[in-house]
mmCIF file of C-alpha atoms and ligand atoms in Angstrom:
data_model
loop_
_atom_site.group_PDB
_atom_site.id
_atom_site.type_symbol
_atom_site.label_atom_id
_atom_site.label_comp_id
_atom_site.label_asym_id
_atom_site.label_seq_id
_atom_site.Cartn_x
_atom_site.Cartn_y
_atom_site.Cartn_z
ATOM 1 C CA MET A 179 130.635 155.598 -21.403
ATOM 2 C CA ILE A 180 129.099 152.091 -21.134
ATOM 3 C CA HIS A 181 125.087 152.381 -21.155
ATOM 4 C CA VAL A 182 123.725 149.043 -21.453
ATOM 5 C CA ARG A 183 125.597 146.043 -18.960
ATOM 6 C CA THR A 184 124.281 142.881 -19.804
ATOM 7 C CA LYS A 185 126.533 140.567 -17.657
ATOM 8 C CA ILE A 186 124.357 140.747 -14.400
ATOM 9 C CA ASP A 187 124.256 138.296 -11.252
ATOM 10 C CA ARG A 188 121.400 136.268 -11.098
ATOM 11 C CA PRO A 189 120.411 134.890 -7.963
ATOM 12 C CA PRO A 190 119.925 130.676 -8.367
ATOM 13 C CA ALA A 191 116.892 129.159 -9.818
ATOM 14 C CA ASP A 192 115.518 126.932 -7.311
ATOM 15 C CA VAL A 193 115.779 129.998 -4.928
ATOM 16 C CA VAL A 194 114.009 132.177 -7.282
ATOM 17 C CA ALA A 195 111.456 129.328 -7.721
ATOM 18 C CA ALA A 196 111.062 129.041 -3.538
ATOM 19 C CA LEU A 197 109.991 132.533 -3.397
ATOM 20 C CA GLY A 198 107.774 132.721 -5.892
ATOM 21 C CA GLU A 199 105.622 130.099 -4.100
ATOM 22 C CA PHE A 200 104.904 132.780 -1.791
ATOM 23 C CA SER A 201 102.493 135.903 -2.095
ATOM 24 C CA ALA A 202 104.259 139.258 -2.282
ATOM 25 C CA ALA A 203 102.265 140.112 0.965
ATOM 26 C CA THR A 204 103.736 137.396 2.803
ATOM 27 C CA ILE A 205 107.567 137.802 1.683
ATOM 28 C CA HIS A 206 107.039 141.617 3.196
ATOM 29 C CA GLU A 207 106.102 140.126 6.200
ATOM 30 C CA ALA A 208 108.701 137.689 6.571
ATOM 31 C CA GLN A 209 111.519 140.189 5.802
ATOM 32 C CA GLY A 210 110.361 142.669 8.175
ATOM 33 C CA ARG A 211 108.485 144.697 6.325
ATOM 34 C CA LYS A 212 110.767 145.838 4.029
ATOM 35 C CA GLY A 213 111.265 145.750 0.019
ATOM 36 C CA ALA A 214 107.418 146.653 -1.067
ATOM 37 C CA LEU A 215 107.530 149.100 -4.334
ATOM 38 C CA ALA A 216 104.742 151.602 -4.176
ATOM 39 C CA HIS A 217 101.422 150.571 -4.169
ATOM 40 C CA ARG A 218 99.891 152.022 -7.450
ATOM 41 C CA LEU A 219 102.279 149.748 -9.582
ATOM 42 C CA LYS A 220 99.955 147.119 -10.342
ATOM 43 C CA PRO A 221 99.398 144.226 -12.606
ATOM 44 C CA VAL A 222 97.401 145.448 -15.517
ATOM 45 C CA ASP A 223 95.357 141.629 -14.592
ATOM 46 C CA PRO A 224 94.789 140.859 -10.950
ATOM 47 C CA ALA A 225 95.957 137.192 -12.309
ATOM 48 C CA MET A 226 99.294 137.914 -13.528
ATOM 49 C CA SER A 227 102.091 137.330 -11.115
ATOM 50 C CA PHE A 228 105.767 136.203 -11.603
ATOM 51 C CA CYS A 229 109.406 136.268 -9.510
ATOM 52 C CA GLY A 230 112.672 136.926 -11.273
ATOM 53 C CA PRO A 231 115.594 138.719 -11.117
ATOM 54 C CA ALA A 232 115.756 142.484 -12.083
ATOM 55 C CA PHE A 233 117.279 143.593 -15.355
ATOM 56 C CA THR A 234 116.928 147.218 -14.702
ATOM 57 C CA ALA A 235 116.665 149.926 -16.803
ATOM 58 C CA GLU A 236 116.230 153.697 -16.984
ATOM 59 C CA ALA A 237 114.085 155.794 -19.157
ATOM 60 C CA GLN A 238 113.774 159.248 -20.189
ATOM 61 C CA ALA A 239 109.545 160.614 -18.962
ATOM 62 C CA GLY A 240 107.631 159.823 -22.389
ATOM 63 C CA ASP A 241 110.807 157.738 -23.890
ATOM 64 C CA ASN A 242 110.787 154.238 -24.197
ATOM 65 C CA ILE A 243 114.293 153.800 -26.569
ATOM 66 C CA MET A 244 115.800 152.363 -23.375
ATOM 67 C CA VAL A 245 113.032 150.085 -22.524
ATOM 68 C CA GLN A 246 113.689 148.466 -26.154
ATOM 69 C CA VAL A 247 117.110 148.017 -25.180
ATOM 70 C CA ALA A 248 116.799 146.843 -21.815
ATOM 71 C CA ILE A 249 114.011 143.931 -23.536
ATOM 72 C CA SER A 250 116.542 143.021 -26.119
ATOM 73 C CA TYR A 251 119.612 142.206 -23.914
ATOM 74 C CA ALA A 252 117.226 140.495 -20.806
ATOM 75 C CA ARG A 253 117.185 136.829 -20.648
ATOM 76 C CA ALA A 254 114.675 134.439 -20.061
ATOM 77 C CA GLY A 255 113.637 134.346 -16.729
ATOM 78 C CA ASP A 256 114.578 138.017 -16.395
ATOM 79 C CA VAL A 257 112.452 141.010 -15.367
ATOM 80 C CA VAL A 258 112.742 144.304 -16.764
ATOM 81 C CA ILE A 259 112.417 146.731 -14.489
ATOM 82 C CA VAL A 260 112.184 150.695 -15.582
ATOM 83 C CA ALA A 261 112.536 153.442 -14.070
ATOM 84 C CA GLY A 262 110.589 156.004 -15.965
ATOM 85 C CA GLY A 263 110.328 159.092 -14.359
ATOM 86 C CA GLU A 264 107.479 158.021 -13.087
ATOM 87 C CA PHE A 265 105.548 159.564 -15.938
ATOM 88 C CA GLU A 266 101.871 158.605 -15.522
ATOM 89 C CA GLN A 267 101.028 160.346 -19.346
ATOM 90 C CA ALA A 268 102.508 157.573 -21.483
ATOM 91 C CA GLY A 269 101.374 154.081 -22.586
ATOM 92 C CA SER A 270 106.057 153.157 -22.741
ATOM 93 C CA PHE A 271 105.104 149.897 -23.472
ATOM 94 C CA GLY A 272 102.069 147.831 -24.974
ATOM 95 C CA ASP A 273 100.869 144.341 -27.142
ATOM 96 C CA VAL A 274 104.166 144.211 -29.315
ATOM 97 C CA LEU A 275 106.310 145.185 -26.984
ATOM 98 C CA ALA A 276 104.603 142.411 -24.652
ATOM 99 C CA THR A 277 104.583 139.895 -27.796
ATOM 100 C CA ALA A 278 108.409 140.215 -27.753
ATOM 101 C CA CYS A 279 109.174 139.866 -23.928
ATOM 102 C CA LYS A 280 106.522 136.440 -24.368
ATOM 103 C CA SER A 281 108.845 135.029 -27.132
ATOM 104 C CA LYS A 282 111.852 135.853 -25.103
ATOM 105 C CA GLY A 283 110.188 133.616 -21.941
ATOM 106 C CA LEU A 284 110.882 137.155 -19.980
ATOM 107 C CA ALA A 285 109.232 136.818 -16.404
ATOM 108 C CA ALA A 286 107.730 139.979 -16.343
ATOM 109 C CA PHE A 287 107.920 143.890 -17.546
ATOM 110 C CA VAL A 288 107.444 146.634 -14.463
ATOM 111 C CA THR A 289 107.798 150.371 -15.081
ATOM 112 C CA ASP A 290 106.645 153.369 -12.943
ATOM 113 C CA SER A 291 105.338 155.236 -15.804
ATOM 114 C CA GLY A 292 102.247 153.980 -18.031
ATOM 115 C CA VAL A 293 101.276 151.207 -20.319
ATOM 116 C CA ARG A 294 98.581 150.996 -23.275
ATOM 117 C CA ASP A 295 97.029 148.367 -25.266
ATOM 118 C CA SER A 296 96.077 146.952 -22.171
ATOM 119 C CA ALA A 297 93.137 144.293 -23.450
ATOM 120 C CA ASP A 298 95.696 142.772 -25.798
ATOM 121 C CA LEU A 299 98.481 142.440 -22.946
ATOM 122 C CA ARG A 300 95.344 141.007 -20.666
ATOM 123 C CA THR A 301 94.695 138.856 -23.636
ATOM 124 C CA LEU A 302 98.500 137.657 -23.886
ATOM 125 C CA GLY A 303 98.516 137.340 -20.552
ATOM 126 C CA PHE A 304 102.250 138.270 -20.126
ATOM 127 C CA PRO A 305 102.660 139.602 -16.473
ATOM 128 C CA VAL A 306 102.738 143.758 -16.830
ATOM 129 C CA PHE A 307 102.883 145.673 -13.878
ATOM 130 C CA SER A 308 103.234 149.784 -14.496
ATOM 131 C CA GLY A 309 102.276 152.687 -13.017
ATOM 132 C CA SER A 310 98.992 153.772 -15.092
ATOM 133 C CA VAL A 311 97.367 153.027 -18.314
ATOM 134 C CA CYS A 312 97.671 155.561 -20.949
ATOM 135 C CA ILE A 313 96.705 156.037 -24.367
ATOM 136 C CA GLU A 314 99.615 158.345 -25.799
ATOM 137 C CA GLY A 315 102.945 157.005 -27.300
ATOM 138 C CA THR A 316 106.238 157.840 -26.137
ATOM 139 C CA VAL A 317 109.200 159.394 -28.352
ATOM 140 C CA LYS A 318 112.636 156.833 -29.350
ATOM 141 C CA GLU A 319 115.488 159.560 -28.763
ATOM 142 C CA THR A 320 117.521 159.501 -25.047
ATOM 143 C CA LEU A 321 119.530 157.357 -24.093
ATOM 144 C CA GLY A 322 120.219 155.977 -20.564
ATOM 145 C CA HIS A 323 121.467 152.957 -18.511
ATOM 146 C CA VAL A 324 120.347 149.629 -18.548
ATOM 147 C CA ASN A 325 121.315 147.479 -15.415
ATOM 148 C CA THR A 326 122.471 150.120 -12.751
ATOM 149 C CA SER A 327 121.044 150.402 -9.439
ATOM 150 C CA ILE A 328 118.054 152.675 -9.856
ATOM 151 C CA ALA A 329 114.642 153.381 -7.685
ATOM 152 C CA VAL A 330 111.581 152.666 -8.520
ATOM 153 C CA GLY A 331 108.457 152.802 -6.460
ATOM 154 C CA GLY A 332 110.331 154.336 -3.681
ATOM 155 C CA GLN A 333 112.695 151.473 -3.292
ATOM 156 C CA VAL A 334 116.337 150.951 -4.662
ATOM 157 C CA VAL A 335 116.417 147.892 -7.093
ATOM 158 C CA ARG A 336 119.785 146.908 -8.122
ATOM 159 C CA PRO A 337 120.554 143.708 -10.992
ATOM 160 C CA GLY A 338 119.764 140.649 -10.325
ATOM 161 C CA ASP A 339 117.727 141.506 -6.892
ATOM 162 C CA ILE A 340 114.728 139.466 -7.179
ATOM 163 C CA LEU A 341 111.081 140.820 -7.461
ATOM 164 C CA ARG A 342 108.109 139.255 -6.770
ATOM 165 C CA GLY A 343 105.226 140.430 -8.108
ATOM 166 C CA ASP A 344 100.958 139.462 -7.880
ATOM 167 C CA ALA A 345 97.466 141.128 -7.318
ATOM 168 C CA ASP A 346 99.108 143.073 -4.445
ATOM 169 C CA GLY A 347 101.704 144.991 -5.967
ATOM 170 C CA ILE A 348 105.871 143.652 -6.170
ATOM 171 C CA VAL A 349 108.280 143.466 -3.476
ATOM 172 C CA VAL A 350 111.894 143.136 -3.646
ATOM 173 C CA VAL A 351 114.520 140.800 -2.206
ATOM 174 C CA ASP A 352 117.871 140.889 -1.631
ATOM 175 C CA PRO A 353 119.597 137.847 -3.119
ATOM 176 C CA SER A 354 121.500 137.190 0.109
ATOM 177 C CA GLU A 355 118.812 136.726 2.183
ATOM 178 C CA ALA A 356 116.816 135.088 -0.083
ATOM 179 C CA GLU A 357 117.304 131.772 1.952
ATOM 180 C CA GLU A 358 116.592 133.341 5.048
ATOM 181 C CA VAL A 359 113.075 135.072 3.761
ATOM 182 C CA VAL A 360 112.077 131.752 2.325
ATOM 183 C CA LEU A 361 112.153 129.851 5.854
ATOM 184 C CA ALA A 362 110.853 132.856 7.121
ATOM 185 C CA CYS A 363 107.527 132.849 4.985
ATOM 186 C CA ARG A 364 107.287 129.101 5.720
ATOM 187 C CA ARG A 365 106.846 129.523 9.507
ATOM 188 C CA ARG A 366 104.678 132.716 8.754
ATOM 189 C CA GLU A 367 102.491 130.539 6.503
ATOM 190 C CA ASP A 368 102.592 127.446 8.942
ATOM 191 C CA HIS A 369 101.364 130.062 11.606
ATOM 192 C CA GLU A 370 98.305 131.440 9.390
ATOM 193 C CA THR A 371 97.541 128.001 8.649
ATOM 194 C CA LEU A 372 96.987 127.203 12.270
ATOM 195 C CA ILE A 373 94.984 130.406 12.583
ATOM 196 C CA ARG A 374 93.050 129.540 9.736
ATOM 197 C CA GLU A 375 91.981 126.472 11.279
ATOM 198 C CA GLN A 376 91.109 127.723 14.372
ATOM 199 C CA HIS A 377 88.824 130.594 12.612
ATOM 200 C CA ARG A 378 87.069 127.325 11.067
ATOM 201 C CA ARG A 379 86.496 125.273 14.076
ATOM 202 C CA GLY A 380 84.774 129.038 15.774
ATOM 203 C CA ASP A 381 85.198 127.388 19.010
ATOM 204 C CA ARG A 382 87.057 130.599 20.253
ATOM 205 C CA THR A 383 86.427 134.013 19.483
ATOM 206 C CA LEU A 384 89.337 136.440 16.925
ATOM 207 C CA ILE A 385 90.575 138.256 19.708
ATOM 208 C CA GLU A 386 91.549 135.195 21.587
ATOM 209 C CA VAL A 387 93.043 133.598 18.164
ATOM 210 C CA HIS A 388 94.829 136.161 17.169
ATOM 211 C CA GLY A 389 95.895 136.761 21.139
ATOM 212 C CA LEU A 390 95.369 140.269 21.906
ATOM 213 C CA THR A 391 93.178 139.657 25.058
ATOM 214 C CA GLU A 392 96.012 141.080 27.530
ATOM 215 C CA LYS A 393 97.048 143.543 24.729
ATOM 216 C CA LEU A 394 93.692 145.191 24.948
ATOM 217 C CA LYS A 395 92.782 144.966 28.497
ATOM 218 C CA ALA A 396 96.107 146.851 29.038
ATOM 219 C CA LYS A 397 94.932 149.554 27.036
ATOM 220 C CA GLY A 398 91.890 149.807 28.692
ATOM 221 C CA LEU A 399 89.755 148.898 26.004
ATOM 222 C CA VAL A 400 85.646 149.015 27.179
ATOM 223 C CA VAL A 401 82.692 146.786 25.729
ATOM 224 C CA GLU A 402 79.264 147.747 26.255
ATOM 225 C CA GLU A 403 77.350 144.669 25.898
HETATM 226 O O1 OAA B 765 104.370 151.518 -29.346
HETATM 227 C C1 OAA B 765 104.823 151.744 -28.143
HETATM 228 O O2 OAA B 765 106.049 151.600 -27.826
HETATM 229 C C2 OAA B 765 104.322 150.945 -27.120
HETATM 230 C C3 OAA B 765 103.484 149.779 -27.553
HETATM 231 O O3 OAA B 765 102.294 150.361 -28.097
HETATM 232 C C4 OAA B 765 103.502 148.700 -28.083
HETATM 233 O O4 OAA B 765 104.543 147.868 -27.610
HETATM 234 O O5 OAA B 765 102.520 148.210 -28.384
HETATM 235 MG MG1 MG B 766 100.708 149.484 -29.146
#
């Protein structure tokens, strides 16, 4: 039985870079409100953000041997993402492993389990997203798989899927849809730029600017003035 697949199809770098110009929330909206990982998966520091192909691993709850194996085989630009049984009571990754990730040029580390050494992780600046922050360590015993489809934060993540993370959380994008999603993100940004300009001008009400007048009327909104 093969545990580790090292060869994955990575999306073109220019597509990853283009997606990385947009926020996770914009991408989520632009691709039809799908792909958002559970909101509890958050960066150790809100300033952390990333975009890159998923290099997936499954780890037994409270065991980080496969985390270490995955990091060893991941390449520069990859996002190592670990399904760790949503086990919150363990720091399965910390500043030592983050130092290894950073020196390999990985894009980020994501786990649905916990991480530790959070102050040092913030100082290092390598993007780390997790389900919890926890003092307790892990054992290094049980084998699992690297680069199979995994379920993390309620989403299926396949090796090579594009992950975008920022202060709001993480969204997964199917590489076959990525170019279309980039165009949809641009359209959405252009539209929001116009809306913001109108708010700055301040000569119409928010209800008018957001095109809610007719809808609120149809619903029978009553306002006492
Ligand atoms: O000890 C571990 O396996 C995790 C950790 O704290 C580190 O990477 O610094
Ligand atoms: Mg440590």
